[in-house]
Amino acid sequence: MRVLIILILTTIYVTASGQNLIGNYKDYFGHSLKFNEDSTFRIDWRFDLAHTWAVGQWSINNKIVNLEFINVYDTLVRTDKADTLVLSIDEKSNRINDKEFLSSLLVSGGQRNDDLTDRLLRKNNRLLLMDNSGKPMRTRQRGIWRKKKKPTWYFKVD
């Protein structure tokens, strides 16, 4: 009986601790991050006319939020050539032809996750970036136009 109660309370605690994470976050450098109830996320970065995005699954272990990026692919269909997979310009997998593929290359931005962190430390309503050694980054950085340094963490907006 005790084991059953402990198991139920642990399940409730783990579920409730992840629920606090759900919502929208942003930082001072143009990034926004949205955590959904189904353990998916979307990260966006905008500057002027450039816009990049990435999607994936999130999990939480203690106070560490792990992000697993999942690429979305389109199937490029060409005559007399084998079909190939290319990164999609939107979140839906489609079959595209040469013209659609070339027009997607002209767009400034698109799907990208190579420079994004995959671990965050949750502290109050903030998500701190973590470096490669697993330490939270508490430094402040200059923006592109401003001389004043801003913090690098995400803060909850709703």
JSON list of C-alpha atoms in Angstrom, two decimals:
[
{"chain": "A", "resi": 1, "resn": "MET", "atom": "CA", "xyz": [0.00, 0.00, 0.00]},
{"chain": "A", "resi": 2, "resn": "ARG", "atom": "CA", "xyz": [2.82, 2.41, 0.90]},
{"chain": "A", "resi": 3, "resn": "VAL", "atom": "CA", "xyz": [4.56, 1.69, -2.38]},
{"chain": "A", "resi": 4, "resn": "LEU", "atom": "CA", "xyz": [1.37, 2.49, -4.28]},
{"chain": "A", "resi": 5, "resn": "ILE", "atom": "CA", "xyz": [0.92, 5.81, -2.44]},
{"chain": "A", "resi": 6, "resn": "ILE", "atom": "CA", "xyz": [4.56, 6.75, -3.03]},
{"chain": "A", "resi": 7, "resn": "LEU", "atom": "CA", "xyz": [4.23, 5.87, -6.71]},
{"chain": "A", "resi": 8, "resn": "ILE", "atom": "CA", "xyz": [1.06, 7.97, -7.10]},
{"chain": "A", "resi": 9, "resn": "LEU", "atom": "CA", "xyz": [2.56, 10.96, -5.26]},
{"chain": "A", "resi": 10, "resn": "THR", "atom": "CA", "xyz": [5.75, 10.74, -7.34]},
{"chain": "A", "resi": 11, "resn": "THR", "atom": "CA", "xyz": [3.71, 10.68, -10.55]},
{"chain": "A", "resi": 12, "resn": "ILE", "atom": "CA", "xyz": [1.68, 13.71, -9.43]},
{"chain": "A", "resi": 13, "resn": "TYR", "atom": "CA", "xyz": [4.85, 15.59, -8.44]},
{"chain": "A", "resi": 14, "resn": "VAL", "atom": "CA", "xyz": [6.66, 14.87, -11.73]},
{"chain": "A", "resi": 15, "resn": "THR", "atom": "CA", "xyz": [3.57, 15.86, -13.74]},
{"chain": "A", "resi": 16, "resn": "ALA", "atom": "CA", "xyz": [3.02, 19.04, -11.72]},
{"chain": "A", "resi": 17, "resn": "SER", "atom": "CA", "xyz": [6.68, 20.09, -11.90]},
{"chain": "A", "resi": 18, "resn": "GLY", "atom": "CA", "xyz": [6.59, 19.93, -15.69]},
{"chain": "A", "resi": 19, "resn": "GLN", "atom": "CA", "xyz": [3.30, 21.82, -15.88]},
{"chain": "A", "resi": 20, "resn": "ASN", "atom": "CA", "xyz": [4.88, 24.98, -14.46]},
{"chain": "A", "resi": 21, "resn": "LEU", "atom": "CA", "xyz": [7.16, 25.06, -17.48]},
{"chain": "A", "resi": 22, "resn": "ILE", "atom": "CA", "xyz": [4.32, 25.22, -20.01]},
{"chain": "A", "resi": 23, "resn": "GLY", "atom": "CA", "xyz": [3.90, 28.63, -21.62]},
{"chain": "A", "resi": 24, "resn": "ASN", "atom": "CA", "xyz": [5.73, 31.29, -23.59]},
{"chain": "A", "resi": 25, "resn": "TYR", "atom": "CA", "xyz": [9.20, 32.63, -22.85]},
{"chain": "A", "resi": 26, "resn": "LYS", "atom": "CA", "xyz": [11.39, 35.23, -24.51]},
{"chain": "A", "resi": 27, "resn": "ASP", "atom": "CA", "xyz": [14.80, 36.80, -24.09]},
{"chain": "A", "resi": 28, "resn": "TYR", "atom": "CA", "xyz": [16.28, 40.22, -24.83]},
{"chain": "A", "resi": 29, "resn": "PHE", "atom": "CA", "xyz": [17.86, 39.13, -28.13]},
{"chain": "A", "resi": 30, "resn": "GLY", "atom": "CA", "xyz": [14.88, 38.17, -30.30]},
{"chain": "A", "resi": 31, "resn": "HIS", "atom": "CA", "xyz": [14.38, 34.55, -29.23]},
{"chain": "A", "resi": 32, "resn": "SER", "atom": "CA", "xyz": [11.02, 33.20, -28.16]},
{"chain": "A", "resi": 33, "resn": "LEU", "atom": "CA", "xyz": [10.34, 29.76, -26.80]},
{"chain": "A", "resi": 34, "resn": "LYS", "atom": "CA", "xyz": [6.99, 28.02, -26.40]},
{"chain": "A", "resi": 35, "resn": "PHE", "atom": "CA", "xyz": [6.52, 24.86, -24.32]},
{"chain": "A", "resi": 36, "resn": "ASN", "atom": "CA", "xyz": [3.34, 22.89, -25.02]},
{"chain": "A", "resi": 37, "resn": "GLU", "atom": "CA", "xyz": [1.50, 20.46, -22.74]},
{"chain": "A", "resi": 38, "resn": "ASP", "atom": "CA", "xyz": [2.26, 17.52, -25.06]},
{"chain": "A", "resi": 39, "resn": "SER", "atom": "CA", "xyz": [6.02, 17.92, -24.38]},
{"chain": "A", "resi": 40, "resn": "THR", "atom": "CA", "xyz": [6.71, 19.67, -27.68]},
{"chain": "A", "resi": 41, "resn": "PHE", "atom": "CA", "xyz": [8.36, 23.05, -28.08]},
{"chain": "A", "resi": 42, "resn": "ARG", "atom": "CA", "xyz": [9.02, 25.68, -30.72]},
{"chain": "A", "resi": 43, "resn": "ILE", "atom": "CA", "xyz": [11.85, 28.18, -30.65]},
{"chain": "A", "resi": 44, "resn": "ASP", "atom": "CA", "xyz": [11.89, 31.26, -32.90]},
{"chain": "A", "resi": 45, "resn": "TRP", "atom": "CA", "xyz": [14.53, 33.90, -33.54]},
{"chain": "A", "resi": 46, "resn": "ARG", "atom": "CA", "xyz": [13.69, 37.12, -35.34]},
{"chain": "A", "resi": 47, "resn": "PHE", "atom": "CA", "xyz": [15.82, 40.04, -36.40]},
{"chain": "A", "resi": 48, "resn": "ASP", "atom": "CA", "xyz": [14.69, 42.51, -39.02]},
{"chain": "A", "resi": 49, "resn": "LEU", "atom": "CA", "xyz": [13.61, 40.35, -41.99]},
{"chain": "A", "resi": 50, "resn": "ALA", "atom": "CA", "xyz": [15.42, 37.19, -40.85]},
{"chain": "A", "resi": 51, "resn": "HIS", "atom": "CA", "xyz": [13.48, 34.47, -39.05]},
{"chain": "A", "resi": 52, "resn": "THR", "atom": "CA", "xyz": [14.73, 31.05, -38.00]},
{"chain": "A", "resi": 53, "resn": "TRP", "atom": "CA", "xyz": [12.85, 28.38, -36.09]},
{"chain": "A", "resi": 54, "resn": "ALA", "atom": "CA", "xyz": [13.20, 24.88, -34.68]},
{"chain": "A", "resi": 55, "resn": "VAL", "atom": "CA", "xyz": [10.82, 22.37, -33.11]},
{"chain": "A", "resi": 56, "resn": "GLY", "atom": "CA", "xyz": [11.22, 19.28, -30.96]},
{"chain": "A", "resi": 57, "resn": "GLN", "atom": "CA", "xyz": [10.43, 17.48, -27.72]},
{"chain": "A", "resi": 58, "resn": "TRP", "atom": "CA", "xyz": [11.27, 18.70, -24.23]},
{"chain": "A", "resi": 59, "resn": "SER", "atom": "CA", "xyz": [11.80, 16.78, -21.01]},
{"chain": "A", "resi": 60, "resn": "ILE", "atom": "CA", "xyz": [12.66, 17.91, -17.53]},
{"chain": "A", "resi": 61, "resn": "ASN", "atom": "CA", "xyz": [14.92, 16.21, -14.99]},
{"chain": "A", "resi": 62, "resn": "ASN", "atom": "CA", "xyz": [15.12, 17.99, -11.65]},
{"chain": "A", "resi": 63, "resn": "LYS", "atom": "CA", "xyz": [15.63, 21.60, -12.79]},
{"chain": "A", "resi": 64, "resn": "ILE", "atom": "CA", "xyz": [17.31, 20.81, -16.11]},
{"chain": "A", "resi": 65, "resn": "VAL", "atom": "CA", "xyz": [15.16, 21.20, -19.23]},
{"chain": "A", "resi": 66, "resn": "ASN", "atom": "CA", "xyz": [16.45, 19.04, -22.08]},
{"chain": "A", "resi": 67, "resn": "LEU", "atom": "CA", "xyz": [15.54, 19.99, -25.63]},
{"chain": "A", "resi": 68, "resn": "GLU", "atom": "CA", "xyz": [15.62, 17.38, -28.38]},
{"chain": "A", "resi": 69, "resn": "PHE", "atom": "CA", "xyz": [15.44, 19.06, -31.77]},
{"chain": "A", "resi": 70, "resn": "ILE", "atom": "CA", "xyz": [13.49, 17.25, -34.49]},
{"chain": "A", "resi": 71, "resn": "ASN", "atom": "CA", "xyz": [14.07, 18.33, -38.08]},
{"chain": "A", "resi": 72, "resn": "VAL", "atom": "CA", "xyz": [11.08, 18.59, -40.39]},
{"chain": "A", "resi": 73, "resn": "TYR", "atom": "CA", "xyz": [11.80, 17.45, -43.95]},
{"chain": "A", "resi": 74, "resn": "ASP", "atom": "CA", "xyz": [10.15, 17.89, -47.33]},
{"chain": "A", "resi": 75, "resn": "THR", "atom": "CA", "xyz": [10.57, 15.38, -50.13]},
{"chain": "A", "resi": 76, "resn": "LEU", "atom": "CA", "xyz": [12.16, 17.00, -53.19]},
{"chain": "A", "resi": 77, "resn": "VAL", "atom": "CA", "xyz": [10.74, 15.34, -56.28]},
{"chain": "A", "resi": 78, "resn": "ARG", "atom": "CA", "xyz": [12.69, 15.81, -59.55]},
{"chain": "A", "resi": 79, "resn": "THR", "atom": "CA", "xyz": [12.25, 14.16, -62.91]},
{"chain": "A", "resi": 80, "resn": "ASP", "atom": "CA", "xyz": [14.86, 11.53, -63.76]},
{"chain": "A", "resi": 81, "resn": "LYS", "atom": "CA", "xyz": [16.43, 11.79, -60.28]},
{"chain": "A", "resi": 82, "resn": "ALA", "atom": "CA", "xyz": [15.85, 10.01, -56.99]},
{"chain": "A", "resi": 83, "resn": "ASP", "atom": "CA", "xyz": [13.69, 11.73, -54.41]},
{"chain": "A", "resi": 84, "resn": "THR", "atom": "CA", "xyz": [15.69, 13.48, -51.68]},
{"chain": "A", "resi": 85, "resn": "LEU", "atom": "CA", "xyz": [14.91, 14.95, -48.29]},
{"chain": "A", "resi": 86, "resn": "VAL", "atom": "CA", "xyz": [15.47, 18.67, -47.70]},
{"chain": "A", "resi": 87, "resn": "LEU", "atom": "CA", "xyz": [14.74, 20.82, -44.66]},
{"chain": "A", "resi": 88, "resn": "SER", "atom": "CA", "xyz": [11.20, 22.11, -44.76]},
{"chain": "A", "resi": 89, "resn": "ILE", "atom": "CA", "xyz": [10.40, 25.81, -44.79]},
{"chain": "A", "resi": 90, "resn": "ASP", "atom": "CA", "xyz": [7.36, 25.21, -42.57]},
{"chain": "A", "resi": 91, "resn": "GLU", "atom": "CA", "xyz": [6.29, 22.67, -39.95]},
{"chain": "A", "resi": 92, "resn": "LYS", "atom": "CA", "xyz": [4.49, 20.39, -42.42]},
{"chain": "A", "resi": 93, "resn": "SER", "atom": "CA", "xyz": [6.21, 17.69, -44.45]},
{"chain": "A", "resi": 94, "resn": "ASN", "atom": "CA", "xyz": [5.30, 18.08, -48.12]},
{"chain": "A", "resi": 95, "resn": "ARG", "atom": "CA", "xyz": [6.36, 16.91, -51.56]},
{"chain": "A", "resi": 96, "resn": "ILE", "atom": "CA", "xyz": [7.97, 19.83, -53.39]},
{"chain": "A", "resi": 97, "resn": "ASN", "atom": "CA", "xyz": [9.41, 20.35, -56.87]},
{"chain": "A", "resi": 98, "resn": "ASP", "atom": "CA", "xyz": [12.52, 22.20, -58.11]},
{"chain": "A", "resi": 99, "resn": "LYS", "atom": "CA", "xyz": [10.83, 25.61, -58.26]},
{"chain": "A", "resi": 100, "resn": "GLU", "atom": "CA", "xyz": [9.46, 25.40, -54.72]},
{"chain": "A", "resi": 101, "resn": "PHE", "atom": "CA", "xyz": [12.85, 24.28, -53.45]},
{"chain": "A", "resi": 102, "resn": "LEU", "atom": "CA", "xyz": [14.67, 27.17, -55.16]},
{"chain": "A", "resi": 103, "resn": "SER", "atom": "CA", "xyz": [12.19, 29.70, -53.79]},
{"chain": "A", "resi": 104, "resn": "SER", "atom": "CA", "xyz": [12.73, 28.32, -50.28]},
{"chain": "A", "resi": 105, "resn": "LEU", "atom": "CA", "xyz": [16.47, 29.01, -50.64]},
{"chain": "A", "resi": 106, "resn": "LEU", "atom": "CA", "xyz": [15.76, 32.69, -51.28]},
{"chain": "A", "resi": 107, "resn": "VAL", "atom": "CA", "xyz": [14.00, 33.14, -47.93]},
{"chain": "A", "resi": 108, "resn": "SER", "atom": "CA", "xyz": [16.16, 34.70, -45.21]},
{"chain": "A", "resi": 109, "resn": "GLY", "atom": "CA", "xyz": [16.03, 32.19, -42.42]},
{"chain": "A", "resi": 110, "resn": "GLY", "atom": "CA", "xyz": [14.10, 28.96, -42.10]},
{"chain": "A", "resi": 111, "resn": "GLN", "atom": "CA", "xyz": [14.57, 25.89, -39.98]},
{"chain": "A", "resi": 112, "resn": "ARG", "atom": "CA", "xyz": [17.84, 25.88, -38.05]},
{"chain": "A", "resi": 113, "resn": "ASN", "atom": "CA", "xyz": [19.01, 24.48, -34.72]},
{"chain": "A", "resi": 114, "resn": "ASP", "atom": "CA", "xyz": [22.79, 24.30, -35.00]},
{"chain": "A", "resi": 115, "resn": "ASP", "atom": "CA", "xyz": [23.61, 27.28, -32.76]},
{"chain": "A", "resi": 116, "resn": "LEU", "atom": "CA", "xyz": [20.89, 26.71, -30.17]},
{"chain": "A", "resi": 117, "resn": "THR", "atom": "CA", "xyz": [21.42, 25.28, -26.71]},
{"chain": "A", "resi": 118, "resn": "ASP", "atom": "CA", "xyz": [19.82, 21.96, -25.88]},
{"chain": "A", "resi": 119, "resn": "ARG", "atom": "CA", "xyz": [19.84, 22.36, -22.08]},
{"chain": "A", "resi": 120, "resn": "LEU", "atom": "CA", "xyz": [18.33, 25.03, -19.87]},
{"chain": "A", "resi": 121, "resn": "LEU", "atom": "CA", "xyz": [18.30, 25.46, -16.10]},
{"chain": "A", "resi": 122, "resn": "ARG", "atom": "CA", "xyz": [14.88, 26.34, -14.68]},
{"chain": "A", "resi": 123, "resn": "LYS", "atom": "CA", "xyz": [15.10, 28.84, -11.86]},
{"chain": "A", "resi": 124, "resn": "ASN", "atom": "CA", "xyz": [11.88, 30.57, -10.75]},
{"chain": "A", "resi": 125, "resn": "ASN", "atom": "CA", "xyz": [10.28, 31.94, -13.95]},
{"chain": "A", "resi": 126, "resn": "ARG", "atom": "CA", "xyz": [13.60, 32.05, -15.79]},
{"chain": "A", "resi": 127, "resn": "LEU", "atom": "CA", "xyz": [15.35, 29.58, -18.04]},
{"chain": "A", "resi": 128, "resn": "LEU", "atom": "CA", "xyz": [19.12, 29.99, -17.95]},
{"chain": "A", "resi": 129, "resn": "LEU", "atom": "CA", "xyz": [21.29, 28.81, -20.83]},
{"chain": "A", "resi": 130, "resn": "MET", "atom": "CA", "xyz": [23.84, 26.16, -19.91]},
{"chain": "A", "resi": 131, "resn": "ASP", "atom": "CA", "xyz": [27.37, 25.90, -21.29]},
{"chain": "A", "resi": 132, "resn": "ASN", "atom": "CA", "xyz": [29.06, 22.70, -22.48]},
{"chain": "A", "resi": 133, "resn": "SER", "atom": "CA", "xyz": [30.33, 21.89, -18.98]},
{"chain": "A", "resi": 134, "resn": "GLY", "atom": "CA", "xyz": [26.78, 22.01, -17.55]},
{"chain": "A", "resi": 135, "resn": "LYS", "atom": "CA", "xyz": [27.12, 25.31, -15.71]},
{"chain": "A", "resi": 136, "resn": "PRO", "atom": "CA", "xyz": [24.43, 27.98, -16.05]},
{"chain": "A", "resi": 137, "resn": "MET", "atom": "CA", "xyz": [25.45, 31.07, -18.00]},
{"chain": "A", "resi": 138, "resn": "ARG", "atom": "CA", "xyz": [24.71, 34.12, -15.88]},
{"chain": "A", "resi": 139, "resn": "THR", "atom": "CA", "xyz": [26.70, 36.58, -17.96]},
{"chain": "A", "resi": 140, "resn": "ARG", "atom": "CA", "xyz": [25.24, 39.60, -19.69]},
{"chain": "A", "resi": 141, "resn": "GLN", "atom": "CA", "xyz": [25.93, 40.35, -23.34]},
{"chain": "A", "resi": 142, "resn": "ARG", "atom": "CA", "xyz": [25.68, 43.35, -25.60]},
{"chain": "A", "resi": 143, "resn": "GLY", "atom": "CA", "xyz": [23.02, 43.42, -28.26]},
{"chain": "A", "resi": 144, "resn": "ILE", "atom": "CA", "xyz": [23.67, 44.37, -31.85]},
{"chain": "A", "resi": 145, "resn": "TRP", "atom": "CA", "xyz": [22.72, 48.04, -31.56]},
{"chain": "A", "resi": 146, "resn": "ARG", "atom": "CA", "xyz": [22.79, 48.82, -27.85]},
{"chain": "A", "resi": 147, "resn": "LYS", "atom": "CA", "xyz": [25.81, 49.32, -25.66]},
{"chain": "A", "resi": 148, "resn": "LYS", "atom": "CA", "xyz": [24.01, 48.25, -22.49]},
{"chain": "A", "resi": 149, "resn": "LYS", "atom": "CA", "xyz": [24.50, 44.59, -21.57]},
{"chain": "A", "resi": 150, "resn": "LYS", "atom": "CA", "xyz": [21.39, 42.42, -21.19]},
{"chain": "A", "resi": 151, "resn": "PRO", "atom": "CA", "xyz": [20.95, 39.06, -19.45]},
{"chain": "A", "resi": 152, "resn": "THR", "atom": "CA", "xyz": [20.96, 35.97, -21.66]},
{"chain": "A", "resi": 153, "resn": "TRP", "atom": "CA", "xyz": [18.18, 34.03, -19.92]},
{"chain": "A", "resi": 154, "resn": "TYR", "atom": "CA", "xyz": [14.59, 33.47, -21.02]},
{"chain": "A", "resi": 155, "resn": "PHE", "atom": "CA", "xyz": [11.77, 34.85, -18.89]},
{"chain": "A", "resi": 156, "resn": "LYS", "atom": "CA", "xyz": [8.15, 33.76, -18.83]},
{"chain": "A", "resi": 157, "resn": "VAL", "atom": "CA", "xyz": [5.70, 36.13, -20.51]},
{"chain": "A", "resi": 158, "resn": "ASP", "atom": "CA", "xyz": [2.41, 34.35, -19.71]}
]
